């Protein structure tokens, strides 16, 4: 029997015999590069450990392939006598392994209270961060199979030696967020009682309720709702996703049901204009679909690309979900997104013959046209492009499928014009919506967005009239825009309130002077001045009847066009298809002033064709990676796998 094997079996008699006969075995290594002293640190009594250590004291710094020294092994196993002997012999007490875990990390993670006390009493640092930025206090928050009393004692020791109860890892997660992710309700309560910020959010603006929902902990959600403001159920992260999005996407039925029972907004739309029901359909979760539908979830809301939940289900190949959605909304079978893509396009492009047959049997239109990179495509075109021979044969022989080029030229021309009109309107609308996220980004970069407060409960403090005016101007510019008919379901005010918590920003300022000197506020003020300038120019032209021609139109007026009293005059030929207006603002105009109105001509569709055909590819590329794939067969589900944050 070898020395390592004897130590591994805790055979101290055999160990002593081998040390007498073969002392050189203390240098032997196993397949993990561990030596006898590593095993002795875990299993040996104090006398045996001391004997091996005294045979060659240089071995105390020996590391295995993970960077573990005998001290780290002793800390994991709680071998306090071995820890004391190593400290007496000059061990590096703050040594870290290859993942930057210290002895304190390991003692806490393994619930070794006595070992932790010994280490801290001998100068071990309490605030070392591992390669994920996590400190020991994070690991006690994520403790499993450790009694509550021991957890409390360990936490007390860490705080006694200077641990920060609100320390953040590289993702910005605090110990409370770790505890919520691991379902440790008692630790959440303890941390909040000793100064932990229960409203804390990470760098993606995920709060405790998001972490609990994404990891399936309804008891944490129930505690948060009962303890905090109930409106926390609709708090949003950086992408505008509420906790319900996480519960639905990751399949945590009880969490989703609890959130809905507590008035979570079932039809809330995130920055991509998805609703939770889009996420359920994209994941093929029929039970979740039925739950959302029972609580008033709409199957008729389009996301950013114009896709309905049924499009997501078709793309996912979820036949049971598609059948359920068709049974409740039969007319949705032929609904297209903004590019003209229908469910049959998706099914044909993905090669799902069973889905193609299902849709055709429910009277799906066989030859709808979609526009992809200035090319019209039918489902048959896509099936041929993807070499799906069975689908090609089925559409050709059984359903009279046609190529786009086989359809009448008049039909193709009309549909092309309609789709380009629609695409242009949606892109123009998206650019306006991007004002809000860009403002949030400015505030985030300044470090002035508050952490740890519920935006629904923050009260406005006293701020200067100038600052309030600037905020109101920017709010008007960001929200008061026309929407295409296909986007009627969008609640612009709600999206604005959820993605741009300006009230939070104001409430967190230490003083009015501090607020007005901040760079983000100055940038907002500049934006307000820009709008004022444009409005002033418009007013002068109202008085003088002097409107610019195409060549004199300024870049500022390109963004915000005013209305003209003289109806019938064009604001600018060749650009834009929607009427634009700037909301009358009491901070900009006196109440008695009346603004004129101006009509904006719709440009000829042939000119739109020319403009769009030149930049269609560029616009498609700009959307790629932000709104989902530009592939014609790709659905619009912007997966939220990146929003599942656990410790």
Coordinates of C-alpha atoms in Angstrom, one line a residue:
X1 CA 0.0 0.0 0.0
X2 CA 1.3 3.5 -0.9
X3 CA 1.5 6.4 1.5
X4 CA -1.2 8.4 -0.4
X5 CA -3.6 5.4 -0.4
X6 CA -3.1 4.9 3.4
X7 CA -3.8 8.6 4.1
X8 CA -6.8 8.6 1.8
X9 CA -8.3 5.7 3.8
X10 CA -7.5 7.5 7.1
X11 CA -5.2 4.5 8.0
X12 CA -2.9 6.1 10.5
X13 CA -1.2 2.9 11.5
X14 CA -0.4 2.0 7.9
X15 CA 0.7 5.5 7.3
X16 CA 3.2 5.4 10.2
X17 CA 4.6 2.0 8.9
X18 CA 5.1 3.4 5.4
X19 CA 6.8 6.5 6.7
X20 CA 9.2 4.3 8.7
X21 CA 10.0 2.1 5.7
X22 CA 9.7 4.4 2.7
X23 CA 10.1 8.0 3.8
X24 CA 10.7 9.2 0.3
X25 CA 7.1 8.6 -0.6
X26 CA 6.2 12.0 0.9
X27 CA 7.4 13.4 -2.5
X28 CA 5.2 11.1 -4.6
X29 CA 2.3 12.7 -6.5
X30 CA -1.0 11.3 -7.7
X31 CA -2.8 12.0 -11.0
X32 CA -4.0 15.4 -9.6
X33 CA -0.4 16.4 -8.6
X34 CA -1.2 16.0 -4.9
X35 CA 1.4 14.8 -2.4
X36 CA 1.0 13.1 0.9
X37 CA 0.8 16.4 2.8
X38 CA -2.4 17.3 0.8
X39 CA -4.0 14.1 1.9
X40 CA -2.8 14.5 5.5
X41 CA -4.3 18.0 5.6
X42 CA -7.7 16.4 4.9
X43 CA -7.6 13.2 6.8
X44 CA -4.7 12.9 9.2
X45 CA -4.6 13.6 12.9
X46 CA -2.4 16.3 14.2
X47 CA 0.5 14.0 15.2
X48 CA 0.6 12.3 11.7
X49 CA 0.4 15.6 9.9
X50 CA 3.1 17.1 12.0
X51 CA 5.4 14.2 11.4
X52 CA 5.0 14.5 7.6
X53 CA 5.5 18.3 7.7
X54 CA 8.7 18.0 9.8
X55 CA 10.2 15.6 7.3
X56 CA 10.4 18.4 4.7
X57 CA 8.9 21.8 5.6
X58 CA 9.3 23.1 2.0
X59 CA 6.3 20.9 1.1
X60 CA 3.9 23.3 2.7
X61 CA 3.9 25.5 -0.4
X62 CA 3.4 22.5 -2.8
X63 CA 0.4 23.0 -5.2
X64 CA -1.7 20.5 -7.0
X65 CA -3.0 21.0 -10.6
X66 CA -5.8 23.2 -9.3
X67 CA -3.4 25.4 -7.3
X68 CA -4.5 23.9 -4.0
X69 CA -1.9 24.0 -1.2
X70 CA -2.2 22.0 2.0
X71 CA -3.7 25.1 3.7
X72 CA -6.6 25.2 1.2
X73 CA -7.3 21.5 1.7
X74 CA -7.2 21.9 5.5
X75 CA -9.6 24.9 5.2
X76 CA -12.0 22.8 3.2
X77 CA -12.0 19.9 5.6
X78 CA -11.9 22.1 8.7
X79 CA -8.7 20.6 10.0
X80 CA -7.9 23.3 12.5
X81 CA -4.7 21.6 14.0
X82 CA -3.3 21.3 10.5
X83 CA -4.1 25.0 9.8
X84 CA -2.3 26.1 13.0
X85 CA 0.8 24.0 12.2
X86 CA 1.0 25.4 8.7
X87 CA 0.7 29.0 10.0
X88 CA 3.4 28.3 12.6
X89 CA 5.7 27.0 9.8
X90 CA 5.3 30.1 7.6
X91 CA 2.5 29.2 5.2
X92 CA 1.3 31.9 2.9
X93 CA -2.1 32.4 4.5
X94 CA -3.5 34.5 1.7
X95 CA -2.5 32.1 -1.1
X96 CA -5.1 31.7 -3.8
X97 CA -5.8 28.8 -6.2
X98 CA -6.1 29.0 -10.0
X99 CA -9.6 30.4 -9.7
X100 CA -8.4 33.0 -7.1
X101 CA -10.2 31.3 -4.2
X102 CA -8.5 31.9 -0.8
X103 CA -8.5 29.8 2.3
X104 CA -11.3 32.1 3.6
X105 CA -13.3 31.4 0.5
X106 CA -13.0 27.7 1.0
X107 CA -13.7 27.7 4.8
X108 CA -16.9 29.7 4.2
X109 CA -18.1 27.7 1.2
X110 CA -17.7 24.5 3.2
X111 CA -19.2 25.9 6.3
X112 CA -16.0 25.4 8.4
X113 CA -16.6 28.0 11.1
X114 CA -13.7 27.0 13.4
X115 CA -11.3 27.1 10.5
X116 CA -12.6 30.5 9.4
X117 CA -12.0 31.9 12.9
X118 CA -8.5 30.5 13.0
X119 CA -7.7 32.0 9.6
X120 CA -9.1 35.5 10.4
X121 CA -7.5 35.6 13.8
X122 CA -4.1 35.0 12.0
X123 CA -4.4 37.8 9.5
X124 CA -6.3 36.2 6.5
X125 CA -8.0 38.8 4.4
X126 CA -11.7 38.7 4.3
X127 CA -12.3 40.7 1.1
X128 CA -10.4 38.7 -1.5
X129 CA -12.3 38.5 -4.8
X130 CA -12.1 35.3 -6.9
X131 CA -12.0 35.3 -10.7
X132 CA -15.8 36.1 -10.7
X133 CA -15.3 39.0 -8.4
X134 CA -17.1 37.1 -5.6
X135 CA -16.0 37.5 -2.0
X136 CA -16.4 35.1 0.9
X137 CA -19.6 36.9 1.9
X138 CA -21.1 36.0 -1.5
X139 CA -20.5 32.3 -0.8
X140 CA -22.2 32.3 2.6
X141 CA -25.2 33.8 0.8
X142 CA -25.2 30.8 -1.6
X143 CA -24.6 28.2 1.1
X144 CA -26.2 24.8 0.7
X145 CA -26.5 22.1 3.3
X146 CA -25.2 24.4 6.1
X147 CA -27.4 25.0 9.1
X148 CA -28.9 28.5 9.5
X149 CA -27.2 28.9 12.9
X150 CA -23.8 28.2 11.4
X151 CA -24.5 30.5 8.5
X152 CA -25.4 33.3 10.9
X153 CA -22.2 32.7 12.9
X154 CA -20.0 32.7 9.7
X155 CA -21.7 35.9 8.5
X156 CA -21.1 37.5 11.9
X157 CA -17.4 36.7 11.7
X158 CA -17.0 38.0 8.2
X159 CA -18.7 41.3 9.1
X160 CA -16.6 41.5 12.3
X161 CA -13.5 41.5 10.2
X162 CA -14.7 44.0 7.7
X163 CA -16.7 42.2 5.0
X164 CA -19.0 44.4 3.0
X165 CA -22.6 43.2 3.0
X166 CA -23.2 44.9 -0.3
X167 CA -20.0 43.8 -2.0
X168 CA -20.4 43.3 -5.8
X169 CA -19.0 40.6 -8.1
X170 CA -18.0 41.3 -11.7
X171 CA -21.6 41.1 -12.7
X172 CA -22.6 43.7 -10.1
X173 CA -24.4 41.1 -8.0
X174 CA -24.5 41.5 -4.2
X175 CA -24.8 38.8 -1.6
X176 CA -28.6 39.4 -1.4
X177 CA -28.9 38.7 -5.2
X178 CA -26.9 35.5 -4.7
X179 CA -29.1 34.4 -1.8
X180 CA -32.2 35.1 -3.9
X181 CA -30.8 33.1 -6.8
X182 CA -30.1 30.1 -4.6
X183 CA -33.4 30.3 -2.8
X184 CA -31.9 31.1 0.6
X185 CA -34.8 33.0 2.1
X186 CA -33.4 33.1 5.6
X187 CA -30.2 34.6 4.4
X188 CA -32.0 37.2 2.3
X189 CA -33.9 38.2 5.5
X190 CA -30.7 38.3 7.6
X191 CA -28.7 40.3 5.1
X192 CA -31.5 42.8 4.7
X193 CA -31.7 43.2 8.5
X194 CA -27.9 44.0 8.8
X195 CA -27.7 46.5 6.0
X196 CA -28.0 44.6 2.8
X197 CA -29.7 46.4 0.1
X198 CA -32.8 44.4 -0.9
X199 CA -33.5 46.7 -3.8
X200 CA -30.0 46.2 -5.3
X201 CA -29.7 45.4 -9.0
X202 CA -26.8 44.0 -10.9
X203 CA -25.2 45.5 -14.0
X204 CA -28.1 44.3 -16.1
X205 CA -30.6 45.9 -13.7
X206 CA -31.7 42.5 -12.4
X207 CA -33.2 42.7 -9.0
X208 CA -33.9 40.1 -6.3
X209 CA -37.3 39.2 -7.8
X210 CA -35.7 38.6 -11.2
X211 CA -33.1 36.3 -9.7
X212 CA -35.7 34.4 -7.8
X213 CA -38.0 34.0 -10.8
X214 CA -35.2 32.9 -13.1
X215 CA -34.1 30.2 -10.7
X216 CA -37.6 29.0 -9.7
X217 CA -38.0 30.1 -6.1
X218 CA -41.6 31.1 -5.5
X219 CA -41.1 31.4 -1.7
X220 CA -38.6 34.2 -2.3
X221 CA -41.0 36.0 -4.7
X222 CA -43.8 35.7 -2.2
X223 CA -41.6 37.2 0.6
X224 CA -40.5 40.1 -1.7
X225 CA -44.1 40.9 -2.7
X226 CA -45.4 40.8 0.9
X227 CA -42.5 42.8 2.3
X228 CA -41.7 45.4 -0.4
X229 CA -43.9 47.4 -2.6
X230 CA -46.2 45.0 -4.6
X231 CA -45.3 46.9 -7.7
X232 CA -42.0 45.3 -7.7
X233 CA -43.5 42.5 -9.7
X234 CA -43.4 44.8 -12.7
X235 CA -39.9 46.2 -12.2
X236 CA -37.8 45.8 -15.3
X237 CA -34.2 45.0 -16.2
X238 CA -31.9 46.7 -18.8
X239 CA -33.9 45.0 -21.6
X240 CA -37.2 46.0 -20.2
X241 CA -38.0 42.4 -19.0
X242 CA -40.0 41.9 -15.9
X243 CA -39.7 38.9 -13.6
X244 CA -42.5 37.2 -15.5
X245 CA -40.4 37.1 -18.6
X246 CA -37.8 35.1 -16.7
X247 CA -40.2 32.7 -15.1
X248 CA -42.0 32.0 -18.4
X249 CA -38.9 31.7 -20.5
X250 CA -37.2 29.3 -18.1
X251 CA -40.3 27.2 -17.4
X252 CA -40.9 28.0 -13.8
X253 CA -44.7 27.6 -13.7
X254 CA -45.3 28.3 -10.0
X255 CA -43.3 31.4 -10.1
X256 CA -45.2 32.7 -13.2
X257 CA -48.5 31.8 -11.6
X258 CA -47.6 33.6 -8.4
X259 CA -46.5 36.7 -10.3
X260 CA -49.7 36.8 -12.3
X261 CA -51.8 36.4 -9.1
X262 CA -50.0 39.5 -7.8
X263 CA -50.9 41.6 -10.8
X264 CA -47.8 41.1 -13.0
X265 CA -48.6 42.8 -16.3
X266 CA -49.2 39.8 -18.6
X267 CA -49.0 41.9 -21.8
X268 CA -46.0 44.1 -20.8
X269 CA -43.7 44.7 -23.8
X270 CA -39.9 44.9 -23.4
X271 CA -37.5 46.8 -25.5
X272 CA -37.9 44.3 -28.3
X273 CA -41.7 44.7 -27.9
X274 CA -42.0 41.1 -26.8
X275 CA -44.6 40.0 -24.3
X276 CA -44.2 37.0 -22.0
X277 CA -46.5 35.0 -24.3
X278 CA -43.9 35.5 -27.1
X279 CA -41.3 33.9 -24.8
X280 CA -43.6 31.0 -23.9
X281 CA -44.3 30.3 -27.6
X282 CA -40.7 30.5 -28.5
X283 CA -39.8 27.9 -25.9
X284 CA -42.7 25.6 -26.9
X285 CA -44.3 25.7 -23.4
X286 CA -47.9 24.9 -23.9
X287 CA -48.8 24.8 -20.2
X288 CA -47.3 28.3 -19.8
X289 CA -49.2 29.6 -22.9
X290 CA -52.5 28.4 -21.4
X291 CA -51.6 30.1 -18.0
X292 CA -50.8 33.4 -19.7
X293 CA -53.9 33.2 -21.8
X294 CA -56.1 32.5 -18.8
X295 CA -54.7 35.7 -17.2
X296 CA -55.5 37.8 -20.2
X297 CA -52.4 37.4 -22.3
X298 CA -52.9 38.6 -25.9
X299 CA -51.9 36.5 -28.9
X300 CA -52.3 39.5 -31.2
X301 CA -49.5 41.7 -30.1
X302 CA -46.5 42.1 -32.5
X303 CA -42.9 42.3 -31.4
X304 CA -40.3 44.6 -33.0
X305 CA -40.3 42.6 -36.2
X306 CA -44.0 42.3 -36.3
X307 CA -44.1 38.6 -35.3
X308 CA -47.0 37.2 -33.3
X309 CA -46.6 34.4 -30.7
X310 CA -47.7 31.9 -33.3
X311 CA -44.7 32.8 -35.5
X312 CA -42.5 32.1 -32.5
X313 CA -44.2 28.7 -32.0
X314 CA -43.8 27.8 -35.6
X315 CA -40.1 28.7 -35.6
X316 CA -39.7 26.5 -32.5
X317 CA -41.4 23.6 -34.2
X318 CA -43.9 23.4 -31.3
X319 CA -46.8 21.7 -33.0
X320 CA -49.0 21.6 -29.9
X321 CA -48.5 25.3 -29.2
X322 CA -49.3 26.1 -32.8
X323 CA -52.5 24.1 -32.7
X324 CA -53.5 25.8 -29.5
X325 CA -52.9 29.2 -30.8
X326 CA -54.8 28.5 -34.1
X327 CA -57.7 27.1 -32.1
X328 CA -58.1 30.4 -30.3
X329 CA -57.1 32.7 -33.2
X330 CA -57.7 31.0 -36.5
X331 CA -57.2 34.2 -38.5
X332 CA -53.6 34.5 -37.3
X333 CA -52.5 31.7 -39.7
X334 CA -52.0 34.2 -42.5
X335 CA -50.8 37.2 -40.5
X336 CA -47.4 38.4 -41.7
X337 CA -44.7 40.4 -39.9
X338 CA -43.3 43.7 -41.2
X339 CA -41.3 42.0 -43.9
X340 CA -44.3 40.1 -45.1
X341 CA -43.1 36.8 -43.6
X342 CA -45.9 34.4 -42.6
X343 CA -45.9 31.2 -40.6
X344 CA -45.7 29.2 -43.8
X345 CA -42.5 31.0 -44.8
X346 CA -41.0 30.0 -41.4
X347 CA -42.1 26.4 -41.6
X348 CA -40.9 26.0 -45.2
X349 CA -37.5 27.6 -44.5
X350 CA -36.9 25.5 -41.4
X351 CA -37.6 22.2 -43.2
X352 CA -40.4 21.2 -40.9
X353 CA -42.7 19.2 -43.3
X354 CA -45.1 18.3 -40.5
X355 CA -45.6 22.0 -39.7
X356 CA -46.1 22.9 -43.4
X357 CA -48.8 20.2 -43.7
X358 CA -50.5 21.5 -40.5
X359 CA -50.6 25.1 -41.8
X360 CA -51.8 24.1 -45.2
X361 CA -54.5 21.9 -43.8
X362 CA -55.7 25.0 -41.8
X363 CA -56.1 27.0 -45.0
X364 CA -52.9 28.9 -44.9
X365 CA -52.2 31.1 -47.9
X366 CA -49.9 29.1 -50.1
X367 CA -48.1 31.8 -52.0
X368 CA -47.7 34.9 -49.8
X369 CA -44.8 37.2 -50.6
X370 CA -42.2 38.4 -48.2
X371 CA -39.4 40.9 -48.9
X372 CA -35.8 39.9 -48.0
X373 CA -32.9 42.1 -49.2
X374 CA -35.1 43.6 -51.9
X375 CA -36.1 40.1 -53.2
X376 CA -39.6 38.8 -53.1
X377 CA -39.9 35.3 -51.8
X378 CA -42.7 32.7 -51.5
X379 CA -42.6 29.7 -49.1
X380 CA -41.7 27.6 -52.2
X381 CA -38.7 29.9 -52.9
X382 CA -37.4 29.4 -49.4
X383 CA -37.8 25.7 -49.5
X384 CA -35.8 25.5 -52.8
X385 CA -33.1 27.8 -51.4
X386 CA -32.7 25.5 -48.4
X387 CA -32.9 22.3 -50.4
X388 CA -35.9 21.0 -48.5
X389 CA -36.9 18.6 -51.3
X390 CA -39.9 17.0 -49.6
X391 CA -41.4 20.4 -48.8
X392 CA -40.8 21.6 -52.4
X393 CA -42.6 18.5 -53.7
X394 CA -45.5 18.9 -51.3
X395 CA -46.0 22.6 -52.1
X396 CA -45.6 22.1 -55.8
X397 CA -47.7 19.0 -56.3
X398 CA -50.2 19.1 -53.4
X399 CA -50.8 22.8 -52.9
X400 CA -50.1 24.5 -56.2
X401 CA -47.2 26.4 -54.7
X402 CA -45.5 29.0 -57.0
X403 CA -42.3 30.9 -57.2
X404 CA -42.4 34.6 -56.8
X405 CA -41.4 35.1 -60.4
X406 CA -44.4 33.0 -61.5
X407 CA -46.9 35.5 -59.9
X408 CA -48.3 38.4 -61.9
X409 CA -46.0 41.4 -62.3
X410 CA -48.8 43.7 -61.2
X411 CA -49.3 41.8 -57.9
X412 CA -45.5 41.7 -57.2
X413 CA -45.2 45.4 -57.9
X414 CA -48.1 46.3 -55.6
X415 CA -46.9 44.0 -52.7
X416 CA -43.3 45.2 -53.1
X417 CA -44.4 48.8 -52.7
X418 CA -46.6 48.0 -49.7
X419 CA -43.9 46.1 -47.9
X420 CA -41.3 48.8 -48.5
X421 CA -43.7 51.4 -47.2
X422 CA -44.2 49.2 -44.1
X423 CA -40.5 48.5 -43.6
X424 CA -39.6 52.2 -43.9
X425 CA -42.3 53.2 -41.4
X426 CA -41.1 50.6 -38.9
X427 CA -37.5 51.6 -39.2
X428 CA -38.3 55.2 -38.8
X429 CA -40.4 54.3 -35.7
X430 CA -37.6 52.3 -34.3
X431 CA -35.2 55.2 -34.6
X432 CA -37.5 57.3 -32.5
X433 CA -37.9 54.5 -29.9
X434 CA -34.1 54.3 -29.6
X435 CA -34.1 57.8 -28.0
X436 CA -35.1 56.3 -24.7
X437 CA -32.5 53.5 -24.4
X438 CA -29.8 55.9 -25.6
X439 CA -30.7 58.3 -22.7
X440 CA -30.6 55.4 -20.3
X441 CA -27.1 54.5 -21.6
X442 CA -25.9 58.1 -21.0
X443 CA -27.1 58.0 -17.4
X444 CA -25.6 54.6 -16.8
X445 CA -22.2 55.7 -18.1
X446 CA -22.2 58.6 -15.7
X447 CA -22.8 56.2 -12.8
X448 CA -25.8 58.3 -11.7
X449 CA -28.6 55.8 -12.2
X450 CA -29.6 54.8 -8.7
X451 CA -29.2 51.3 -7.4
X452 CA -31.5 49.7 -4.9
X453 CA -34.7 51.7 -5.2
X454 CA -38.0 50.7 -6.7
X455 CA -38.8 53.2 -9.5
X456 CA -42.5 52.9 -8.7
X457 CA -42.0 54.2 -5.1
X458 CA -39.4 56.9 -5.6
X459 CA -40.8 60.3 -4.9
X460 CA -39.6 63.4 -6.8
X461 CA -37.6 65.8 -4.6
X462 CA -37.3 69.5 -5.2
X463 CA -35.3 70.3 -8.3
X464 CA -34.8 73.5 -10.3
X465 CA -37.4 74.6 -12.8
X466 CA -34.8 74.6 -15.5
X467 CA -34.0 70.9 -14.8
X468 CA -37.7 69.9 -14.8
X469 CA -38.2 71.8 -18.0
X470 CA -35.4 69.9 -19.7
X471 CA -36.8 66.6 -18.6
X472 CA -40.3 67.5 -19.9
X473 CA -38.9 68.6 -23.2
X474 CA -37.0 65.4 -23.7
X475 CA -40.0 63.3 -22.6
X476 CA -42.1 65.0 -25.3
X477 CA -39.6 64.4 -28.0
X478 CA -39.1 60.8 -27.0
X479 CA -42.8 59.8 -26.7
X480 CA -44.9 62.0 -29.0
X481 CA -44.6 60.3 -32.3
X482 CA -47.0 58.7 -34.8
X483 CA -47.2 54.9 -34.9
X484 CA -48.0 52.7 -37.8
X485 CA -51.3 50.9 -37.6
X486 CA -49.6 47.6 -37.0
X487 CA -48.2 49.0 -33.8
X488 CA -51.4 50.2 -32.2
X489 CA -50.9 47.9 -29.3
X490 CA -47.8 49.6 -28.1
X491 CA -48.2 51.7 -24.9
X492 CA -45.5 54.3 -25.5
X493 CA -45.9 56.0 -22.2
X494 CA -45.4 52.7 -20.3
X495 CA -42.3 51.8 -22.3
X496 CA -40.9 55.3 -21.6
X497 CA -41.5 55.0 -17.8
X498 CA -40.0 51.5 -17.6
X499 CA -36.8 52.2 -19.5
X500 CA -35.9 55.8 -18.5
X501 CA -36.2 56.2 -14.7
X502 CA -35.4 59.9 -14.7
X503 CA -37.4 60.3 -11.4
X504 CA -34.9 57.9 -9.8
X505 CA -32.0 59.9 -11.1
X506 CA -33.4 63.1 -9.7
X507 CA -34.3 61.6 -6.3
X508 CA -30.8 60.2 -5.8
X509 CA -29.0 63.5 -6.3
X510 CA -27.6 65.0 -3.1
X511 CA -28.6 68.5 -4.0
X512 CA -30.1 70.5 -6.8
X513 CA -26.8 72.1 -7.6
X514 CA -25.2 68.6 -7.9
X515 CA -27.9 67.5 -10.2
X516 CA -27.7 70.5 -12.6
X517 CA -23.9 70.1 -12.9
X518 CA -24.1 66.5 -14.0
X519 CA -23.0 65.6 -17.5
X520 CA -26.1 63.6 -18.4
X521 CA -28.4 66.4 -17.4
X522 CA -26.3 68.8 -19.5
X523 CA -26.7 66.5 -22.4
X524 CA -30.4 66.5 -21.9
X525 CA -30.5 70.2 -21.7
X526 CA -28.6 70.5 -25.0
X527 CA -31.3 68.2 -26.5
X528 CA -34.0 70.5 -25.1
X529 CA -32.3 73.6 -26.5
X530 CA -32.1 71.8 -29.9
X531 CA -35.9 71.2 -29.8
X532 CA -36.5 74.8 -28.7
X533 CA -34.4 76.1 -31.6
X534 CA -36.4 74.0 -34.1
X535 CA -39.7 75.1 -32.6
X536 CA -38.6 78.7 -32.7
X537 CA -37.7 78.4 -36.4
X538 CA -41.1 76.8 -37.1
X539 CA -42.9 79.7 -35.3
X540 CA -41.1 82.3 -37.4
X541 CA -42.1 80.5 -40.6
X542 CA -45.6 80.3 -39.4
X543 CA -45.6 84.1 -39.1
X544 CA -43.7 84.8 -42.3
X545 CA -45.1 82.0 -44.5
X546 CA -41.5 81.2 -45.3
X547 CA -40.9 77.5 -45.5
X548 CA -37.6 76.0 -46.7
X549 CA -37.2 74.0 -49.9
X550 CA -35.5 70.6 -49.9
X551 CA -32.0 72.1 -50.3
X552 CA -32.4 74.4 -47.3
X553 CA -33.8 71.9 -44.9
X554 CA -31.6 71.7 -41.8
X555 CA -30.4 68.5 -40.1
X556 CA -32.2 69.5 -36.9
X557 CA -35.5 69.9 -38.8
X558 CA -34.8 66.5 -40.4
X559 CA -35.3 65.0 -36.9
X560 CA -38.2 67.1 -35.6
X561 CA -40.6 68.7 -38.2
X562 CA -43.2 71.2 -37.1
X563 CA -46.6 71.6 -38.5
X564 CA -47.5 74.5 -40.8
X565 CA -50.6 76.6 -40.7
X566 CA -50.7 76.7 -44.5
X567 CA -52.2 73.3 -45.2
X568 CA -51.0 71.5 -48.3
X569 CA -47.4 72.6 -48.2
X570 CA -44.8 69.9 -48.1
X571 CA -42.3 69.8 -45.3
X572 CA -39.8 67.9 -47.3
X573 CA -40.3 65.9 -50.5
X574 CA -38.8 62.5 -50.7
X575 CA -38.4 61.6 -47.1
X576 CA -40.7 60.1 -44.5
X577 CA -44.2 58.5 -44.8
X578 CA -45.7 59.4 -41.5
X579 CA -47.0 62.7 -40.2
X580 CA -44.7 64.1 -37.6
X581 CA -45.6 66.5 -34.8
X582 CA -44.0 68.0 -31.8
X583 CA -46.2 68.0 -28.7
X584 CA -47.1 71.5 -27.5
X585 CA -45.2 71.9 -24.2
X586 CA -46.1 74.4 -21.6
X587 CA -42.5 75.1 -20.9
X588 CA -41.8 76.1 -24.5
X589 CA -44.8 78.1 -25.4
X590 CA -47.2 80.4 -23.6
X591 CA -50.7 78.9 -23.2
X592 CA -52.4 81.5 -25.5
X593 CA -50.1 80.8 -28.4
X594 CA -51.6 78.6 -31.1
X595 CA -49.5 76.4 -33.2
X596 CA -50.3 75.9 -36.9
X597 CA -50.7 72.7 -38.7
X598 CA -48.8 71.4 -41.7
X599 CA -49.5 68.5 -44.0
X600 CA -46.7 66.4 -45.2
X601 CA -47.0 64.8 -48.6
X602 CA -46.6 61.1 -49.1
X603 CA -43.8 60.7 -51.7
X604 CA -44.3 58.7 -54.8
X605 CA -43.8 55.0 -54.2
X606 CA -41.4 54.8 -57.2
X607 CA -39.1 57.2 -55.5
X608 CA -39.3 55.2 -52.3
X609 CA -38.4 52.1 -54.3
X610 CA -35.2 53.8 -55.5
X611 CA -34.2 55.1 -52.1
X612 CA -34.9 51.9 -50.3
X613 CA -33.3 49.6 -52.9
X614 CA -30.0 51.5 -52.4
X615 CA -29.8 51.2 -48.6
X616 CA -31.9 48.1 -47.9
X617 CA -28.9 45.9 -47.3
X618 CA -27.2 48.4 -45.0
X619 CA -30.3 48.8 -42.9
X620 CA -30.7 45.0 -42.7
X621 CA -27.1 44.7 -41.5
X622 CA -27.6 47.5 -38.9
X623 CA -30.5 45.5 -37.4
X624 CA -28.5 42.3 -37.3
X625 CA -27.4 41.3 -33.8
X626 CA -29.8 43.8 -32.3
X627 CA -33.2 42.7 -33.3
X628 CA -32.5 39.1 -34.2
X629 CA -31.3 37.4 -37.3
X630 CA -32.0 38.8 -40.7
X631 CA -32.3 35.4 -42.2
X632 CA -35.7 35.0 -43.8
X633 CA -36.4 31.8 -41.8
X634 CA -35.3 33.3 -38.5
X635 CA -38.0 34.2 -36.0
X636 CA -37.8 37.3 -33.9
X637 CA -37.3 35.8 -30.5
X638 CA -34.4 37.6 -28.9
X639 CA -33.4 34.9 -26.5
X640 CA -33.0 35.9 -22.9
X641 CA -30.6 33.2 -22.0
X642 CA -28.3 36.0 -21.0
X643 CA -30.7 37.2 -18.3
X644 CA -30.6 34.1 -16.1
X645 CA -28.3 35.3 -13.3
X646 CA -27.5 33.1 -10.5
X647 CA -24.6 33.1 -8.0

